[in-house]
Amino acid sequence: MRVLHVLLAAVVSALLLAPLPARALVVICAADEIALQDALDAASDNGVHQGDDMEIRLVTGSYITGIAHLNQEFFLMSSHANAVSVLGGYAAGCQTRSANPGLTVLDGGNFTPVFTVIKHLGAFAIEDLTIQRGHGAFLGGGLGINGGAHCTGTCYEADVRVSRVVFQGNHTDFYCGGLYAGAAAHQVRVESSLFVNNDASLNDGGVCLYGTGNVQFFGNTVADNSTQATADVTGGLYCSGTASCQIYNNVLWSNDGAGLWLNTTSGFLAHNDFGNRGGDAPVSEIASTHLNPHFINAPVGNYRLAGDSPLLAISPLVLTSTDLFDRPHPARGGRDVGAYAETIFADGAEIVN
């Protein structure tokens, strides 16, 4: 069994004897790199909105790292019990929104990581954007959430949600090429997202999740991720910690080595399609398949399921209401496995390609 990449500090939270005062919701519209980092600075410790709930809305376009801060990624560090969300897809003025993650792109230019988040309390969410071409030396070449090892006191006790995000073409010289996300005694949820062509030198090319609360990986596609590891090779998903790893309705295909590696004795698998898995045995495993998913055209980046895919409408679990492009899954009956909803009707009679 592999050791954990990061040992999160043990945390004992003090009981609050009085209710916290209500926090304001601050909405900031950002249309360029400097405005984005200014908003993140405002939400960070010592920022003007450090204690407020914040919604950072991004106007569609490309946001290149190293402009707001020379040769540095976008960065958020907060030890306050507020909620911070970064949301893509907005038109100018941030009043209307398109749920297409390809319209809002955070780009590391193959030179820096893309985004680093340290959130010790409260919650962090990111949705409806693309994270690409990151190049880092630590956990998460694209996005790293709570990957720091040096912390005392209350550490990483925040809910984390990643929804409808594309991770593509990221690299790290360490572990976890596309995404690293961790939390202590709180939920980590990754849903309706796509991880393709990410790479990690040491291991775990696609995505790594760690938790001592509850880890959920629902309705994602993880494909064509790579690593230069020579032992316990895992190109796809690595899930670890003392939390339950709930891994449902995912496609983990054509990754180096194992598509899925469990470093936990509390793994629960249902309706996943993968070539192989390694690590600990799950507590339960329901309806795993090992079938070519029949992507429409993976070499050009189209990882939607073709009309003859064996993964259409095969799962009864409707754990996410919409897919990567915010299209609804059938409310009942069978749903498609992976990040895309191609089946309109639960009987699979009509497929959109």
XYZ file of C-alpha atoms in Angstrom:
353
model
C 0.000 0.000 0.000
C 1.301 3.450 -0.855
C 1.654 6.029 1.865
C -0.468 9.152 1.696
C 1.055 11.949 -0.310
C 0.205 14.529 2.356
C -0.499 13.983 6.023
C -3.059 16.589 6.924
C -2.663 17.880 10.440
C -4.949 16.433 13.086
C -7.510 19.010 14.056
C -9.615 19.625 17.148
C -12.147 22.446 16.659
C -13.264 24.576 19.601
C -17.014 24.594 20.278
C -18.643 27.901 19.456
C -20.736 29.078 22.397
C -22.545 31.814 20.501
C -23.887 31.946 16.951
C -21.772 33.702 14.363
C -23.097 36.988 12.989
C -24.648 36.815 9.553
C -22.132 37.232 6.730
C -22.711 39.384 3.702
C -22.613 37.923 0.202
C -20.198 39.891 -1.948
C -20.392 39.410 -5.711
C -17.407 40.489 -7.809
C -17.326 40.462 -11.604
C -13.843 39.873 -13.052
C -12.966 40.182 -16.732
C -9.175 39.914 -16.694
C -6.305 38.341 -14.778
C -5.656 41.289 -12.463
C -9.329 41.604 -11.539
C -9.479 37.870 -10.797
C -6.452 37.921 -8.515
C -7.690 41.137 -6.846
C -10.942 39.339 -6.041
C -9.051 36.338 -4.653
C -6.880 38.687 -2.571
C -10.017 40.342 -1.210
C -11.324 36.922 -0.116
C -7.984 35.881 1.401
C -6.674 36.557 4.900
C -6.215 40.302 5.487
C -8.345 41.037 2.431
C -11.176 43.555 2.534
C -13.758 40.738 2.342
C -11.904 38.091 4.326
C -14.939 37.275 6.475
C -17.646 37.636 3.839
C -19.163 34.988 1.633
C -17.871 35.729 -1.856
C -18.984 34.844 -5.351
C -16.326 35.611 -7.953
C -17.918 35.664 -11.397
C -15.642 35.348 -14.420
C -16.472 36.816 -17.786
C -15.838 34.348 -20.613
C -12.326 34.430 -22.027
C -8.795 33.298 -21.184
C -7.007 34.103 -17.930
C -3.264 33.536 -18.133
C -1.180 32.947 -15.012
C 1.878 35.094 -14.317
C 0.227 38.395 -15.273
C -1.394 39.418 -11.986
C 1.700 38.221 -10.085
C 4.854 37.665 -12.103
C 5.487 33.960 -12.751
C 2.854 32.869 -10.200
C -0.422 31.002 -10.333
C -3.779 32.346 -9.199
C -3.929 31.982 -5.408
C -6.441 31.993 -2.545
C -5.553 31.532 1.130
C -8.305 31.836 3.723
C -8.593 30.779 7.351
C -12.080 32.287 7.802
C -15.367 30.406 7.969
C -16.767 32.002 4.845
C -17.759 30.491 1.524
C -15.832 31.414 -1.614
C -17.013 30.416 -5.093
C -15.301 30.917 -8.447
C -17.809 30.661 -11.288
C -17.146 30.812 -15.015
C -19.308 31.459 -18.051
C -20.583 35.010 -17.556
C -21.256 37.585 -20.238
C -19.889 41.119 -19.801
C -21.373 42.633 -16.650
C -21.864 39.177 -15.087
C -25.660 39.169 -15.193
C -26.180 36.302 -17.632
C -24.322 33.010 -17.756
C -23.607 30.181 -20.186
C -22.920 26.767 -18.672
C -20.097 25.869 -21.069
C -16.762 25.221 -19.327
C -14.862 25.796 -22.553
C -15.790 29.485 -22.617
C -13.817 30.439 -19.496
C -10.236 29.182 -19.422
C -7.578 29.474 -16.705
C -4.291 28.779 -18.478
C -0.865 28.096 -16.952
C 0.939 28.406 -20.280
C 2.951 25.249 -19.474
C 4.973 27.434 -17.109
C 3.188 27.713 -13.737
C 0.484 25.816 -11.863
C -2.920 27.263 -12.670
C -4.639 27.731 -9.308
C -3.710 27.029 -5.673
C -6.319 27.165 -2.904
C -5.777 26.891 0.849
C -9.096 27.021 2.727
C -8.992 26.154 6.419
C -12.652 26.851 7.294
C -15.935 27.442 5.517
C -16.255 26.269 1.929
C -14.708 26.572 -1.516
C -16.429 25.836 -4.835
C -15.357 26.136 -8.457
C -17.520 25.472 -11.493
C -18.077 25.991 -15.205
C -14.550 26.597 -16.461
C -11.461 24.948 -17.933
C -8.111 24.570 -16.166
C -5.340 23.812 -18.614
C -1.610 23.778 -19.356
C -0.515 24.050 -15.735
C 3.038 23.028 -14.854
C 3.909 22.694 -11.189
C 6.220 21.007 -8.733
C 3.708 20.174 -5.993
C 0.319 18.489 -5.608
C -2.019 19.450 -8.434
C -0.401 20.747 -11.608
C -3.720 22.284 -12.642
C -5.618 22.948 -9.412
C -4.356 22.208 -5.908
C -6.855 22.547 -3.035
C -5.501 22.176 0.502
C -2.293 20.468 -0.534
C 0.024 22.251 1.893
C 1.797 20.158 4.524
C 2.725 22.932 6.973
C -0.187 23.908 9.183
C -0.948 24.064 12.899
C -4.272 24.547 14.638
C -7.374 24.396 12.479
C -6.354 23.087 9.070
C -8.304 22.309 5.890
C -11.688 22.075 7.635
C -13.650 23.329 4.642
C -16.143 21.750 2.290
C -14.766 21.498 -1.250
C -16.827 21.227 -4.430
C -15.566 20.984 -8.013
C -18.400 20.944 -10.539
C -18.461 21.043 -14.343
C -14.745 21.745 -14.751
C -12.461 20.537 -17.548
C -8.870 19.667 -16.569
C -6.693 19.195 -19.636
C -3.014 19.179 -20.472
C -1.716 19.870 -16.949
C 1.563 18.503 -15.560
C 3.315 18.308 -12.217
C 6.791 17.089 -11.346
C 5.229 15.620 -8.173
C 1.875 13.818 -7.749
C -1.622 14.567 -9.095
C -1.324 16.125 -12.528
C -4.794 17.593 -12.992
C -6.351 18.063 -9.556
C -5.504 17.538 -5.909
C -8.341 18.222 -3.448
C -8.308 17.470 0.281
C -10.243 18.295 3.440
C -10.242 17.342 7.115
C -13.555 16.166 8.582
C -15.466 17.859 5.752
C -16.798 16.878 2.362
C -14.824 16.795 -0.880
C -17.136 16.472 -3.882
C -16.075 16.353 -7.525
C -18.878 16.011 -10.048
C -19.664 16.223 -13.761
C -16.067 17.053 -14.693
C -13.589 15.957 -17.345
C -9.920 15.016 -16.769
C -7.931 14.365 -19.946
C -4.286 14.385 -21.016
C -2.916 15.364 -17.613
C 0.447 14.035 -16.414
C 2.394 13.588 -13.171
C 6.039 12.610 -12.976
C 5.848 10.634 -9.712
C 2.314 9.190 -9.967
C -1.416 9.839 -10.271
C -1.684 11.684 -13.550
C -5.365 12.597 -13.428
C -6.853 13.406 -10.033
C -6.134 12.804 -6.329
C -8.690 13.117 -3.533
C -7.935 12.943 0.186
C -10.240 13.306 3.160
C -11.060 12.440 6.731
C -14.722 13.314 6.186
C -16.604 12.211 3.074
C -15.129 12.053 -0.436
C -17.508 11.886 -3.403
C -16.563 11.422 -7.065
C -19.769 11.401 -9.103
C -20.353 11.385 -12.850
C -16.885 12.231 -14.172
C -14.796 11.154 -17.168
C -11.072 10.495 -16.566
C -9.208 9.452 -19.708
C -5.798 9.472 -21.386
C -3.897 10.676 -18.307
C -0.302 9.590 -17.796
C 2.546 9.214 -15.321
C 6.208 8.281 -15.334
C 5.806 6.122 -12.209
C 7.212 2.593 -12.371
C 5.424 1.097 -9.335
C 1.742 1.213 -8.340
C 1.207 3.092 -11.574
C -2.009 5.130 -11.539
C -2.903 7.427 -14.376
C -6.531 7.976 -13.388
C -8.065 8.559 -9.935
C -6.303 8.105 -6.583
C -8.576 8.251 -3.516
C -7.192 8.063 0.017
C -7.699 8.949 3.660
C -9.903 7.750 6.483
C -13.065 9.077 4.832
C -15.411 6.987 2.769
C -14.509 7.254 -0.921
C -17.814 7.123 -2.799
C -17.037 6.648 -6.489
C -20.151 6.359 -8.628
C -21.088 6.723 -12.317
C -17.600 7.442 -13.679
C -15.645 6.540 -16.804
C -11.944 5.929 -16.015
C -10.472 4.728 -19.286
C -7.213 4.602 -21.242
C -5.086 5.961 -18.393
C -1.585 4.714 -17.596
C -1.653 1.753 -15.195
C -4.709 1.697 -12.943
C -7.695 3.814 -13.802
C -8.579 3.771 -10.102
C -6.429 3.282 -7.000
C -7.932 3.060 -3.499
C -5.710 3.843 -0.536
C -8.544 3.476 1.945
C -10.476 0.648 3.546
C -13.687 2.656 3.088
C -14.131 2.600 -0.666
C -17.591 2.278 -2.203
C -17.883 1.739 -5.957
C -20.984 1.664 -8.135
C -21.549 1.828 -11.890
C -18.010 2.769 -12.899
C -16.291 1.779 -16.125
C -12.532 1.245 -15.864
C -9.800 -0.937 -17.299
C -8.405 -1.984 -13.938
C -7.973 -0.806 -10.372
C -5.383 -1.250 -7.625
C -4.825 -0.700 -3.926
C -7.278 -1.691 -1.214
C -10.397 -3.700 -1.902
C -13.607 -1.664 -1.691
C -16.224 -2.270 0.973
C -18.732 -2.746 -1.818
C -18.582 -2.796 -5.605
C -21.742 -2.732 -7.700
C -22.014 -3.137 -11.473
C -18.463 -2.209 -12.469
C -17.824 -2.577 -16.198
C -14.623 -2.905 -18.183
C -15.840 -1.919 -21.619
C -14.514 0.436 -24.255
C -16.743 3.488 -23.721
C -16.733 4.400 -27.441
C -15.848 8.056 -27.166
C -16.889 9.961 -30.278
C -13.369 11.154 -31.121
C -10.914 11.204 -28.224
C -7.845 12.140 -30.340
C -9.421 15.526 -31.092
C -10.794 15.995 -27.574
C -14.357 14.737 -27.986
C -14.995 12.457 -24.994
C -18.745 12.307 -25.351
C -20.270 8.855 -25.694
C -21.115 7.708 -29.205
C -24.546 6.353 -30.026
C -23.272 2.759 -29.810
C -21.616 3.199 -26.414
C -22.327 0.386 -23.931
C -22.424 3.000 -21.139
C -25.613 4.770 -22.203
C -28.492 4.685 -19.708
C -27.020 1.856 -17.622
C -26.916 3.435 -14.149
C -29.976 3.856 -11.915
C -28.111 6.355 -9.727
C -29.049 9.963 -10.395
C -26.565 11.682 -8.076
C -25.981 14.781 -10.189
C -28.862 16.584 -11.843
C -26.889 17.831 -14.851
C -23.840 16.930 -16.908
C -20.648 18.823 -17.806
C -22.634 21.234 -19.995
C -25.472 21.588 -17.469
C -27.766 19.351 -19.530
C -30.219 17.406 -17.354
C -29.954 13.690 -16.766
C -33.200 11.717 -16.911
C -35.080 12.231 -13.659
C -35.777 8.499 -13.421
C -34.692 5.287 -15.036
C -31.155 4.937 -16.395
C -28.531 7.645 -16.771
C -25.318 7.609 -18.771
C -22.011 6.899 -17.049
C -19.405 9.655 -17.145
C -19.437 13.429 -17.476
C -21.886 13.715 -20.390
C -25.640 13.208 -20.661
C -26.448 11.869 -24.115
C -29.635 9.986 -23.241
C -32.743 12.158 -23.211
C -35.221 9.474 -22.256
C -34.555 6.904 -19.563
C -35.101 4.016 -21.973
C -32.230 5.256 -24.145
C -34.513 5.578 -27.170
C -33.135 8.936 -28.180
C -29.460 9.833 -28.131
C -27.978 13.268 -28.810
C -24.570 13.238 -30.551
